[in-house]
Coordinates of C-alpha atoms in Angstrom, one line a residue:
Chain A
M1 CA 41.0 -19.6 27.4
G2 CA 41.0 -22.9 29.4
K3 CA 40.2 -24.7 26.2
L4 CA 43.1 -23.1 24.4
Y5 CA 45.5 -24.0 27.2
F6 CA 44.3 -27.6 27.2
K7 CA 44.7 -27.8 23.5
M8 CA 48.2 -26.4 23.6
K9 CA 49.2 -28.7 26.5
M10 CA 48.0 -31.8 24.8
M11 CA 49.8 -31.1 21.5
P12 CA 53.1 -32.5 20.6
V13 CA 55.7 -29.9 19.9
T14 CA 55.6 -30.4 16.1
D15 CA 51.8 -30.0 16.1
L16 CA 52.1 -27.0 18.3
L17 CA 54.4 -25.4 15.8
L18 CA 52.1 -26.3 12.9
W19 CA 49.2 -24.9 14.8
R20 CA 51.0 -21.7 15.5
H21 CA 52.0 -21.6 11.8
N22 CA 48.4 -22.1 10.8
N23 CA 47.2 -19.4 13.1
S24 CA 49.7 -16.9 11.6
V25 CA 48.5 -18.0 8.2
I26 CA 45.0 -17.3 9.2
D27 CA 45.9 -13.9 10.6
E28 CA 47.8 -13.0 7.5
E29 CA 44.9 -14.1 5.3
K30 CA 42.5 -12.0 7.4
R31 CA 44.7 -9.0 6.9
L32 CA 44.9 -9.5 3.2
L33 CA 41.2 -10.0 3.0
E34 CA 40.4 -6.8 4.9
G35 CA 42.7 -4.9 2.5
A36 CA 41.0 -6.6 -0.5
R37 CA 37.6 -5.5 0.7
R38 CA 38.8 -1.9 0.7
F39 CA 40.2 -2.6 -2.8
D40 CA 43.7 -2.0 -1.6
L41 CA 45.7 -2.9 -4.7
D42 CA 48.8 -4.1 -2.7
C43 CA 46.7 -6.6 -0.8
L44 CA 44.9 -7.7 -4.0
A45 CA 48.3 -8.2 -5.7
A46 CA 49.6 -10.1 -2.6
I47 CA 46.6 -12.4 -2.7
Y48 CA 47.3 -13.2 -6.4
D49 CA 51.0 -13.9 -5.8
R50 CA 50.2 -16.1 -2.8
Y51 CA 47.6 -18.3 -4.3
S52 CA 47.6 -18.2 -8.1
D53 CA 50.4 -20.8 -8.6
G54 CA 48.8 -23.3 -6.2
L55 CA 45.5 -22.9 -8.0
Y56 CA 47.2 -23.4 -11.3
G57 CA 48.8 -26.7 -10.2
Y58 CA 45.5 -27.8 -8.7
V59 CA 43.6 -27.3 -12.0
V60 CA 46.4 -28.8 -14.1
R61 CA 46.3 -32.0 -12.0
L62 CA 42.6 -32.2 -12.5
L63 CA 42.4 -31.3 -16.2
G64 CA 45.9 -32.1 -17.4
N65 CA 45.7 -29.0 -19.6
A66 CA 47.9 -25.9 -19.0
D67 CA 45.8 -23.6 -21.2
L68 CA 42.6 -24.5 -19.4
A69 CA 44.4 -24.2 -16.0
E70 CA 45.6 -20.6 -16.9
E71 CA 42.1 -19.7 -18.0
C72 CA 40.7 -21.1 -14.8
V73 CA 43.1 -19.1 -12.7
S74 CA 42.1 -15.9 -14.5
E75 CA 38.5 -16.6 -14.2
T76 CA 38.8 -17.5 -10.5
F77 CA 40.4 -14.2 -9.7
A78 CA 38.0 -12.2 -11.8
R79 CA 35.1 -13.7 -10.0
F80 CA 36.8 -12.9 -6.7
L81 CA 37.1 -9.3 -7.7
Q82 CA 33.5 -9.1 -8.8
A83 CA 32.3 -10.6 -5.6
L84 CA 34.2 -8.0 -3.6
H85 CA 32.9 -5.3 -5.7
N86 CA 29.3 -6.5 -5.2
G87 CA 29.8 -6.4 -1.4
G88 CA 30.2 -10.2 -1.3
G89 CA 33.3 -12.3 -1.2
P90 CA 34.7 -14.3 1.7
R91 CA 34.8 -13.1 5.3
N92 CA 37.5 -15.7 6.1
H93 CA 39.0 -18.8 4.6
L94 CA 40.2 -17.0 1.6
K95 CA 42.3 -19.9 0.3
A96 CA 39.4 -22.3 0.6
Y97 CA 37.2 -19.8 -1.1
L98 CA 39.5 -19.4 -4.1
Y99 CA 39.9 -23.2 -4.4
R100 CA 36.1 -23.6 -4.3
I101 CA 35.7 -21.1 -7.1
A102 CA 38.3 -22.9 -9.2
H103 CA 36.8 -26.2 -8.5
N104 CA 33.3 -25.0 -9.5
W105 CA 34.9 -23.8 -12.8
V106 CA 36.5 -27.2 -13.4
T107 CA 33.2 -28.9 -12.6
D108 CA 31.5 -26.7 -15.2
Q109 CA 34.2 -27.6 -17.6
F110 CA 33.6 -31.3 -17.0
R111 CA 29.9 -30.7 -17.7
R112 CA 30.5 -28.8 -20.8
Q113 CA 33.1 -31.3 -22.3
P114 CA 32.8 -34.5 -20.4
T115 CA 34.6 -36.6 -23.0
T116 CA 37.4 -34.4 -24.1
M117 CA 39.8 -35.3 -21.4
E118 CA 42.8 -35.7 -23.6
L119 CA 46.4 -35.4 -22.8
S120 CA 47.8 -32.2 -24.1
E121 CA 51.2 -32.0 -25.6
N122 CA 52.1 -28.9 -23.7
L123 CA 52.4 -31.0 -20.6
G124 CA 55.5 -32.6 -22.0
G125 CA 57.8 -31.2 -19.4
D126 CA 59.2 -34.5 -18.5
E127 CA 61.5 -35.3 -21.2
N128 CA 62.0 -38.9 -20.5
D129 CA 64.5 -40.8 -22.5
D130 CA 62.5 -43.9 -22.0
A131 CA 59.7 -43.4 -24.4
D132 CA 57.9 -46.5 -23.2
G133 CA 58.1 -45.5 -19.6
A134 CA 56.7 -42.0 -20.5
L135 CA 53.9 -43.5 -22.4
Q136 CA 52.9 -45.8 -19.6
L137 CA 53.1 -43.0 -17.2
E138 CA 50.8 -40.9 -19.3
Q139 CA 48.4 -43.7 -19.6
E140 CA 48.3 -44.1 -15.9
K141 CA 47.8 -40.4 -15.4
Q142 CA 44.9 -40.5 -17.9
R143 CA 43.3 -43.3 -16.1
L144 CA 43.6 -41.6 -12.8
R145 CA 42.1 -38.4 -14.2
A146 CA 39.3 -40.4 -15.7
A147 CA 38.7 -42.0 -12.3
L148 CA 38.7 -38.6 -10.6
Q149 CA 36.3 -37.4 -13.2
A150 CA 33.9 -40.1 -12.3
L151 CA 33.7 -38.9 -8.7
T152 CA 31.1 -36.4 -7.5
P153 CA 32.4 -32.8 -7.4
D154 CA 32.5 -32.8 -3.6
Q155 CA 34.3 -36.1 -3.5
R156 CA 36.8 -35.0 -6.1
Q157 CA 37.5 -31.8 -4.3
V158 CA 38.1 -33.6 -1.0
I159 CA 40.5 -36.1 -2.6
L160 CA 42.4 -33.4 -4.4
L161 CA 42.8 -31.1 -1.4
R162 CA 43.6 -34.0 0.9
F163 CA 46.1 -36.0 -1.3
F164 CA 47.5 -33.4 -3.6
E165 CA 47.5 -30.2 -1.5
G166 CA 47.9 -31.9 1.8
W167 CA 45.1 -30.0 3.6
E168 CA 43.8 -30.9 6.9
N169 CA 40.2 -31.9 7.3
D170 CA 39.1 -28.6 8.9
Q171 CA 40.6 -26.6 6.0
I172 CA 38.8 -28.9 3.5
A173 CA 35.6 -28.5 5.5
A174 CA 35.9 -24.7 5.0
A175 CA 36.5 -25.1 1.3
V176 CA 33.6 -27.5 0.6
E177 CA 31.4 -25.7 3.2
K178 CA 30.6 -28.9 5.1
P179 CA 31.3 -30.2 8.6
V180 CA 34.5 -32.1 9.2
G181 CA 32.5 -35.3 9.7
A182 CA 30.9 -34.9 6.3
V183 CA 34.4 -34.3 4.8
K184 CA 35.6 -37.6 6.3
A185 CA 32.6 -39.4 4.9
L186 CA 33.2 -37.9 1.5
Q187 CA 36.8 -39.0 1.5
H188 CA 35.8 -42.5 2.5
R189 CA 33.2 -42.8 -0.3
A190 CA 35.6 -41.2 -2.8
V191 CA 38.3 -43.7 -2.1
A192 CA 35.8 -46.6 -2.4
S193 CA 34.7 -45.2 -5.7
L194 CA 38.2 -44.8 -7.0
R195 CA 39.1 -48.3 -6.0
R196 CA 36.0 -49.7 -7.7
W197 CA 36.7 -47.7 -10.8
L198 CA 40.4 -48.4 -11.1
G199 CA 40.2 -51.9 -9.7
E200 CA 37.6 -53.0 -12.2
D201 CA 39.7 -51.3 -14.8
E202 CA 42.7 -53.2 -13.7
R203 CA 40.9 -56.5 -13.8
E204 CA 39.7 -55.9 -17.3
W205 CA 43.1 -54.8 -18.3
K206 CA 44.6 -58.0 -16.8
H207 CA 41.9 -60.1 -18.5
G208 CA 42.8 -58.5 -21.7
E209 CA 46.4 -59.3 -21.2
E210 CA 45.7 -62.9 -20.6
Chain B
M1 CA 41.0 -47.1 11.4
A2 CA 44.5 -48.2 10.8
K3 CA 43.3 -50.1 7.7
S4 CA 41.6 -47.0 6.4
D5 CA 44.7 -44.9 7.0
E6 CA 46.7 -47.5 5.1
M7 CA 44.4 -47.5 2.2
N8 CA 44.4 -43.7 2.2
E9 CA 48.2 -43.8 2.1
K10 CA 48.1 -46.2 -0.8
W11 CA 45.9 -44.0 -2.8
R12 CA 47.9 -41.0 -1.9
E13 CA 51.0 -42.7 -3.4
R14 CA 49.1 -43.8 -6.4
L15 CA 47.8 -40.3 -7.1
D16 CA 51.2 -38.8 -6.5
I17 CA 52.0 -39.2 -10.1
L18 CA 49.5 -36.6 -10.9
K19 CA 51.2 -34.3 -8.4
D20 CA 54.0 -33.7 -10.7
V21 CA 53.1 -30.6 -12.6
P22 CA 55.2 -28.9 -15.2
P23 CA 56.2 -25.4 -14.1
R24 CA 53.8 -22.6 -15.0
D25 CA 54.7 -20.5 -18.1
A26 CA 56.1 -17.4 -16.4
Q27 CA 55.1 -15.0 -19.2
R28 CA 51.5 -16.2 -19.2
A29 CA 51.4 -16.0 -15.5
A30 CA 52.6 -12.4 -15.6
E31 CA 50.1 -11.5 -18.2
S32 CA 47.3 -13.0 -16.2
R33 CA 48.5 -11.1 -13.1
A34 CA 48.5 -7.8 -15.0
V35 CA 45.0 -8.4 -16.3
Y36 CA 43.8 -9.1 -12.8
L37 CA 45.4 -6.0 -11.3
E38 CA 44.1 -3.8 -14.1
R39 CA 40.6 -5.1 -13.4
A40 CA 41.1 -4.5 -9.7
R41 CA 42.2 -0.9 -10.4
Q42 CA 39.1 -0.3 -12.5
L43 CA 36.8 -1.7 -9.8
A44 CA 38.5 0.2 -7.1
E45 CA 37.6 3.5 -8.8
T46 CA 33.9 2.7 -8.9
V47 CA 33.6 1.5 -5.3
S48 CA 33.2 3.5 -2.2
G49 CA 35.9 3.4 0.5
S50 CA 33.8 2.1 3.2
P51 CA 33.1 -1.6 3.1
K52 CA 30.1 -0.9 5.4
R53 CA 28.3 0.6 2.4
R54 CA 28.7 -2.7 0.7
P55 CA 27.0 -5.1 3.1
L56 CA 27.2 -8.8 2.7
T57 CA 24.2 -9.9 0.8
K58 CA 24.3 -13.6 1.6
G59 CA 21.3 -15.0 3.6
M60 CA 19.7 -11.6 4.0
W61 CA 17.6 -11.3 0.9
I62 CA 14.3 -10.5 2.5
P63 CA 15.3 -7.3 4.3
L64 CA 17.5 -6.5 1.4
I65 CA 14.6 -6.1 -0.9
F66 CA 13.4 -3.1 1.2
W67 CA 16.6 -1.9 2.8
K68 CA 20.1 -2.9 2.2
R69 CA 21.1 -2.4 -1.4
K70 CA 24.5 -1.5 -2.3
E71 CA 25.5 2.1 -2.7
R72 CA 22.1 3.7 -2.1
S73 CA 21.3 6.4 0.3
L74 CA 19.7 5.1 3.5
M75 CA 16.7 7.4 3.1
V76 CA 15.8 6.4 -0.4
N77 CA 14.2 3.1 0.5
P78 CA 11.8 4.3 3.2
I79 CA 10.8 7.2 1.0
L80 CA 10.2 4.8 -1.9
A81 CA 8.1 2.6 0.4
L82 CA 6.1 5.5 1.6
V83 CA 5.4 6.7 -2.0
L84 CA 4.4 3.2 -3.0
V85 CA 2.0 2.8 -0.1
L86 CA 0.4 6.2 -0.6
S87 CA 0.0 5.6 -4.3
L88 CA -1.6 2.2 -3.6
V89 CA -4.0 3.6 -1.0
F90 CA -5.0 6.7 -2.9
G91 CA -4.3 5.6 -6.4
G92 CA -5.9 2.3 -5.9
G93 CA -8.9 3.8 -4.1
G94 CA -9.1 6.5 -6.7
A95 CA -9.1 3.9 -9.5
T96 CA -12.1 2.2 -7.9
V97 CA -14.0 5.5 -7.4
A98 CA -13.2 6.4 -11.0
A99 CA -14.5 3.1 -12.2
A100 CA -17.7 3.7 -10.2
Q101 CA -18.4 6.9 -12.0
S102 CA -20.0 5.2 -14.9
S103 CA -22.1 2.8 -12.9
L104 CA -25.9 2.7 -13.0
P105 CA -28.2 2.4 -9.9
D106 CA -28.5 -1.3 -10.3
Q107 CA -24.8 -1.9 -10.3
P108 CA -22.6 -2.7 -7.3
L109 CA -20.4 0.4 -7.5
Y110 CA -23.3 2.8 -7.7
G111 CA -23.2 3.4 -3.9
L112 CA -19.6 4.4 -4.2
K113 CA -20.5 6.8 -7.0
L114 CA -23.1 8.5 -4.9
W115 CA -20.7 8.6 -1.9
S116 CA -18.0 10.2 -4.0
E117 CA -20.5 12.8 -5.2
D118 CA -21.6 13.6 -1.7
A119 CA -18.0 13.8 -0.6
R120 CA -17.2 16.2 -3.4
L121 CA -20.2 18.4 -2.7
S122 CA -19.4 18.6 1.0
F123 CA -15.9 19.7 0.1
T124 CA -17.2 22.3 -2.2
N125 CA -17.8 25.3 0.0
Q126 CA -17.6 28.0 -2.6
P127 CA -20.8 28.9 -4.4
E128 CA -18.7 30.0 -7.4
N129 CA -18.3 26.4 -8.5
G130 CA -20.6 24.7 -6.1
W131 CA -23.6 25.3 -8.3
Q132 CA -21.8 23.8 -11.3
V133 CA -20.8 20.7 -9.4
A134 CA -24.3 20.2 -8.1
L135 CA -25.8 20.7 -11.5
Q136 CA -23.4 18.4 -13.0
F137 CA -24.4 15.7 -10.6
A138 CA -28.1 16.4 -11.2
E139 CA -27.4 15.9 -14.9
R140 CA -25.9 12.5 -14.1
R141 CA -29.3 11.5 -12.6
I142 CA -31.0 12.4 -15.8
A143 CA -28.5 10.4 -17.7
E144 CA -29.0 7.5 -15.4
I145 CA -32.8 7.7 -15.8
R146 CA -32.3 7.6 -19.5
A147 CA -29.8 4.8 -19.4
M148 CA -32.1 2.7 -17.2
I149 CA -35.1 3.2 -19.4
E150 CA -33.1 2.5 -22.6
A151 CA -31.8 -0.7 -20.9
G152 CA -35.4 -1.7 -20.3
K153 CA -35.2 -1.2 -16.6
Q154 CA -37.4 0.6 -14.2
P155 CA -35.7 3.7 -12.8
D156 CA -36.1 4.0 -9.1
E157 CA -38.0 6.9 -7.6
A158 CA -34.9 7.6 -5.4
L159 CA -33.2 8.8 -8.6
Q160 CA -35.8 11.6 -9.0
T161 CA -35.5 12.5 -5.3
R162 CA -31.8 12.8 -5.6
Y163 CA -32.1 14.8 -8.8
E164 CA -34.4 17.2 -7.1
A165 CA -32.1 17.6 -4.1
Q166 CA -29.0 18.2 -6.3
L167 CA -30.9 20.7 -8.5
E168 CA -32.1 22.4 -5.3
Q169 CA -28.5 22.6 -4.1
A170 CA -27.4 24.1 -7.4
L171 CA -30.0 26.8 -7.2
R172 CA -29.2 27.5 -3.6
Y173 CA -25.5 27.9 -4.5
A174 CA -26.5 30.2 -7.3
Q175 CA -28.7 32.5 -5.2
N176 CA -25.8 32.9 -2.8
L177 CA -23.7 34.4 -5.5
P178 CA -23.3 38.2 -6.0
D179 CA -26.0 39.6 -8.3
E180 CA -24.1 39.6 -11.5
Q181 CA -22.7 36.1 -11.1
A182 CA -26.0 34.8 -9.9
L183 CA -27.7 36.0 -13.0
R184 CA -25.0 34.3 -15.1
A185 CA -25.4 31.1 -13.2
L186 CA -29.1 31.2 -13.5
E187 CA -28.9 31.7 -17.2
Q188 CA -26.7 28.7 -17.5
I189 CA -28.9 26.6 -15.2
R190 CA -31.8 27.6 -17.4
Q191 CA -30.1 26.4 -20.5
R192 CA -29.1 23.1 -18.9
L193 CA -32.6 22.6 -17.5
R194 CA -34.1 23.1 -21.0
L195 CA -31.7 20.6 -22.3
Q196 CA -32.6 18.2 -19.6
E197 CA -36.3 18.8 -20.2
E198 CA -35.7 18.0 -23.9
Q199 CA -33.9 14.8 -23.1
M200 CA -36.7 13.7 -20.8
S201 CA -39.3 14.5 -23.4
Q202 CA -37.7 12.0 -25.7
L203 CA -38.3 9.2 -23.1
P204 CA -41.6 7.3 -23.1
A205 CA -44.2 9.1 -21.1
N206 CA -45.6 6.0 -19.5
Q207 CA -42.9 6.0 -16.8
A208 CA -44.0 7.7 -13.6
V209 CA -40.4 8.8 -12.8
V210 CA -40.1 10.4 -16.2
V211 CA -43.4 12.3 -15.9
Q212 CA -42.7 13.5 -12.4
T213 CA -39.2 14.6 -13.3
R214 CA -40.3 16.4 -16.3
K215 CA -42.9 18.2 -14.3
M216 CA -40.3 19.1 -11.7
I217 CA -37.9 20.4 -14.3
Q218 CA -40.6 22.6 -15.8
Q219 CA -41.4 24.0 -12.4
R220 CA -37.8 24.7 -11.7
L221 CA -37.4 26.3 -15.1
E222 CA -40.2 28.6 -14.2
W223 CA -38.5 29.6 -11.0
V224 CA -35.3 30.2 -12.8
E225 CA -36.9 32.3 -15.4
N226 CA -38.6 34.3 -12.7
G227 CA -35.3 34.6 -10.9
L228 CA -33.8 36.0 -14.0
Q229 CA -36.5 38.7 -14.1
E230 CA -36.5 39.4 -10.4
P231 CA -33.5 38.1 -8.7
Q232 CA -34.5 39.5 -5.3
Q233 CA -37.7 37.6 -5.3
F234 CA -36.0 34.5 -6.3
R235 CA -33.6 34.9 -3.5
Q236 CA -36.3 35.3 -1.0
R237 CA -38.1 32.3 -2.3
M238 CA -35.0 30.2 -2.1
Q239 CA -34.3 31.4 1.4
Q240 CA -37.8 30.5 2.5
R241 CA -37.4 27.1 0.9
Q242 CA -34.2 26.7 2.8
L243 CA -36.1 26.6 6.1
P244 CA -39.2 24.7 5.2
N245 CA -39.8 23.3 8.7
E246 CA -39.3 26.5 10.5
V247 CA -41.6 28.7 8.5
P248 CA -44.6 26.9 7.2
P249 CA -46.6 28.6 4.5
A250 CA -49.5 30.5 5.9
Q251 CA -52.8 29.0 5.0
P252 CA -56.2 30.6 5.1
G253 CA -58.4 29.5 7.9
G254 CA -55.8 29.5 10.6
G255 CA -54.0 26.2 10.1
K256 CA -50.9 25.8 12.1
P257 CA -50.7 27.5 15.4
W258 CA -47.8 29.6 16.5
T259 CA -46.7 27.0 18.8
D260 CA -47.4 23.4 19.3
E261 CA -47.3 23.7 22.9
T262 CA -50.2 24.2 25.1
P263 CA -50.5 27.8 25.9
T264 CA -49.9 28.8 29.4
P265 CA -53.0 30.0 31.2
G266 CA -53.5 33.6 31.0
S267 CA -51.2 33.9 28.0
G268 CA -54.1 35.6 26.2
Y269 CA -53.6 34.4 22.7
G270 CA -56.0 36.1 20.3
P271 CA -57.1 34.4 17.2
G272 CA -55.7 35.6 13.9
G273 CA -57.5 37.8 11.6
A274 CA -58.9 36.3 8.5
G275 CA -56.2 34.0 7.5
T276 CA -53.4 36.3 8.2
G277 CA -51.7 34.3 10.8
N278 CA -50.1 36.1 13.6
P279 CA -49.2 39.5 12.4
W280 CA -47.6 40.8 15.5
T281 CA -44.8 38.6 16.2
D282 CA -43.3 35.2 15.5
E283 CA -42.5 34.8 19.1
T284 CA -44.6 33.2 21.7
P285 CA -46.5 36.0 23.4
T286 CA -45.8 36.6 27.0
P287 CA -48.8 36.2 29.3
G288 CA -50.6 39.3 29.8
S289 CA -49.1 40.9 26.8
G290 CA -52.5 41.9 25.8
Y291 CA -53.1 40.4 22.4
G292 CA -56.5 41.0 21.2
P293 CA -58.4 38.6 19.1
G294 CA -58.8 39.2 15.5
G295 CA -61.9 39.8 13.7
E296 CA -63.7 36.8 12.2
G297 CA -62.1 34.1 14.2
T298 CA -61.6 30.7 12.8
G299 CA -62.0 28.4 15.7
N300 CA -59.2 27.3 17.8
P301 CA -56.0 27.2 15.8
W302 CA -53.6 26.8 18.6
T303 CA -53.9 23.3 19.8
D304 CA -55.7 20.1 19.2
E305 CA -55.7 19.2 22.8
T306 CA -58.4 19.8 25.3
P307 CA -57.6 23.0 27.0
T308 CA -57.1 23.0 30.6
P309 CA -59.8 24.8 32.4
G310 CA -59.0 28.3 33.0
S311 CA -56.6 28.4 30.1
G312 CA -58.6 31.1 28.7
Y313 CA -58.7 30.2 25.0
G314 CA -60.8 32.4 23.1
P315 CA -63.0 30.9 20.5
G316 CA -62.8 31.7 16.9
G317 CA -65.0 33.9 14.9
E318 CA -68.5 33.4 13.8
G319 CA -70.4 30.7 15.5
S320 CA -67.5 28.7 16.4
G321 CA -69.0 27.8 19.6
N322 CA -66.9 25.8 22.0
P323 CA -64.7 23.6 19.9
W324 CA -62.7 22.0 22.6
T325 CA -65.2 20.0 24.6
D326 CA -68.6 18.7 24.3
E327 CA -69.1 18.8 27.9
T328 CA -70.9 21.5 29.8
P329 CA -68.3 24.0 30.6
T330 CA -67.5 24.2 34.2
P331 CA -68.7 27.4 35.7
G332 CA -66.0 29.8 35.7
S333 CA -63.9 28.0 33.1
G334 CA -64.3 30.9 30.9
Y335 CA -65.3 29.1 27.8
G336 CA -67.5 31.3 26.0
P337 CA -70.5 30.4 24.0
G338 CA -70.6 30.6 20.4
G339 CA -71.9 33.5 18.5
E340 CA -70.0 36.0 16.6
G341 CA -66.6 36.6 18.0
S342 CA -67.4 35.1 21.3
G343 CA -64.5 36.8 22.9
N344 CA -61.9 35.3 24.9
P345 CA -62.1 34.3 28.5
W346 CA -58.5 34.1 29.1
T347 CA -58.8 33.5 32.7
D348 CA -61.2 32.3 35.4
E349 CA -59.7 34.5 37.9
T350 CA -60.4 38.0 38.4
P351 CA -58.2 39.8 36.1
T352 CA -55.7 41.8 37.7
P353 CA -56.6 45.4 37.4
G354 CA -54.8 46.9 34.7
S355 CA -54.1 43.8 32.8
G356 CA -55.8 45.3 29.9
Y357 CA -57.4 42.4 28.2
G358 CA -59.5 43.4 25.3
P359 CA -62.4 41.4 24.2
G360 CA -62.6 39.8 20.8
G361 CA -64.4 40.9 17.8
E362 CA -67.8 42.1 17.3
G363 CA -70.0 41.8 20.3
S364 CA -68.2 39.1 21.9
G365 CA -70.4 39.4 24.9
N366 CA -68.4 37.0 26.9
P367 CA -67.0 38.4 29.9
W368 CA -64.0 37.0 31.4
T369 CA -65.7 36.7 34.6
D370 CA -69.1 36.5 36.0
E371 CA -68.4 39.0 38.4
T372 CA -68.7 42.6 38.0
P373 CA -65.5 44.0 36.8
T374 CA -63.6 45.7 39.4
P375 CA -63.4 49.3 38.7
G376 CA -60.2 50.2 37.2
S377 CA -59.5 46.7 36.1
G378 CA -59.3 47.9 32.7
Y379 CA -61.9 45.7 31.1
G380 CA -63.5 48.0 28.8
Q381 CA -65.9 48.0 26.1
P382 CA -65.6 45.5 23.4
G383 CA -63.0 46.4 21.0
G384 CA -63.6 47.0 17.4
P385 CA -63.5 44.2 14.9
G386 CA -60.1 42.7 14.6
D387 CA -58.6 45.2 16.8
T388 CA -55.6 44.3 18.7
G389 CA -57.2 44.1 22.0
G390 CA -59.5 46.4 23.7
G391 CA -59.3 48.9 26.4
G392 CA -55.9 49.8 27.0
G393 CA -56.2 50.0 30.7
K394 CA -52.7 50.4 31.6
K395 CA -51.4 49.7 34.9
P396 CA -52.0 52.6 37.0

């Protein structure tokens, strides 16, 4: 209790609000999870509505393919149901759990088809008048994805959750099932790897230009 | 730290271009949701309401093997374990014993085979099938002897001993049966013995075990055939054989005494008649019970030990003299001289009047005392040959 009081006292007001928000999120997650373990269909539906869009976006960013992303979301929730049915499934950190399943699916996907990271046409949501600009943007996206693909699965997951989803380190730690210190180290090495990958790439590109 | 944050920020911005995701296809999303909920509904029907019945499996695999499995009654696993253990103990042991049943005396499992036979026989209390079991085991011995010889090995004598014991047991079980069943059993035993005899006759006769076993089979066959004629006699014979140490066969010439112990002085044992043993009783005679000596005595059948003076042993019949000591008898020890039926000086002391000792056989001539018998003491004239003690002088 003293520890909690100290934590609250030391927090800026915005952080305190965020902390309270997080706590209520955790409580809500817990409630949903308990319902899901009883196979309460309302709770199961609520979980889907709450997380499926986020998961879809997460996978699309990684794979750049809407079909694969949709498939991944279906598969993630199917595995979740099966785990609950088998008496398994998460006790807490439901969101982290779902992202971990999705990420494992993506990793498997990379393993199965390591070189077929092509840009799909069905991503053409940005109808840019400037065709050149659009092309350059797509090329940049492709390079970034290729760089992400070069990371280890854990590094990639940390980068995605941190930079795209905006998660805090402790949330990421729950998703990758590692201590916070290890998450920081993973992030550090991931950034170094990206820089090396894209930096060399840029140098080559520049050399080619000259 | 600040540099690291800066770099992170730079990469965050750079990766931001991936953040832009085209909106999800609403129709596909709805389809995917419907599939998910349908699947959830199906699974909800096959799952029990209590999550406690579906324990978390993670990290608990060792106890789970024996205990916590999903959706299984709590009692099933202990019962399964018990059944498994019992079947291993008895089934496994039983398998070894079963494997031992075909072993030969020179094989390691043979001891187990004999043990299992003994165990089975000791559990067979009923004569109705006991004789069959014992006979069956006896037949195994014959088969073992055959197998050993055929394998070029020397059968052990213990095999024959065991065969004899088991055959004996079969016969004993048979004689305990009611008459009709006993006859039927004996008839079957006879047939089997003949078969065994025939089997033995095919083996080389230079093996001592074979010869002895054959001889024994023939003897038992004779018994059984006699038994079929006269079951009562057979029964008696078997009963006598049952107590071989307690009732020794009587032998002519007064072999074994009635007791191994030194007779108490004054107990007045009389010698037996001609080889008849003690016809009066099996029990140790009480002193003063007035046994008379038999006719032609046979020497001292009662003890090998030197009699204590005054013990009053009577010598045997004709000319037996004094068999107990070479020394000159102490006066009054009561040892009688030889000569026909020397009589029995049972005591040094003056016989109590009315004790009624009778002298031995013919002309024993040995008085129990040097003194003149007190009148009325009851020492009378020598008794007749082999009589059971002389003058009856009863206590007044």
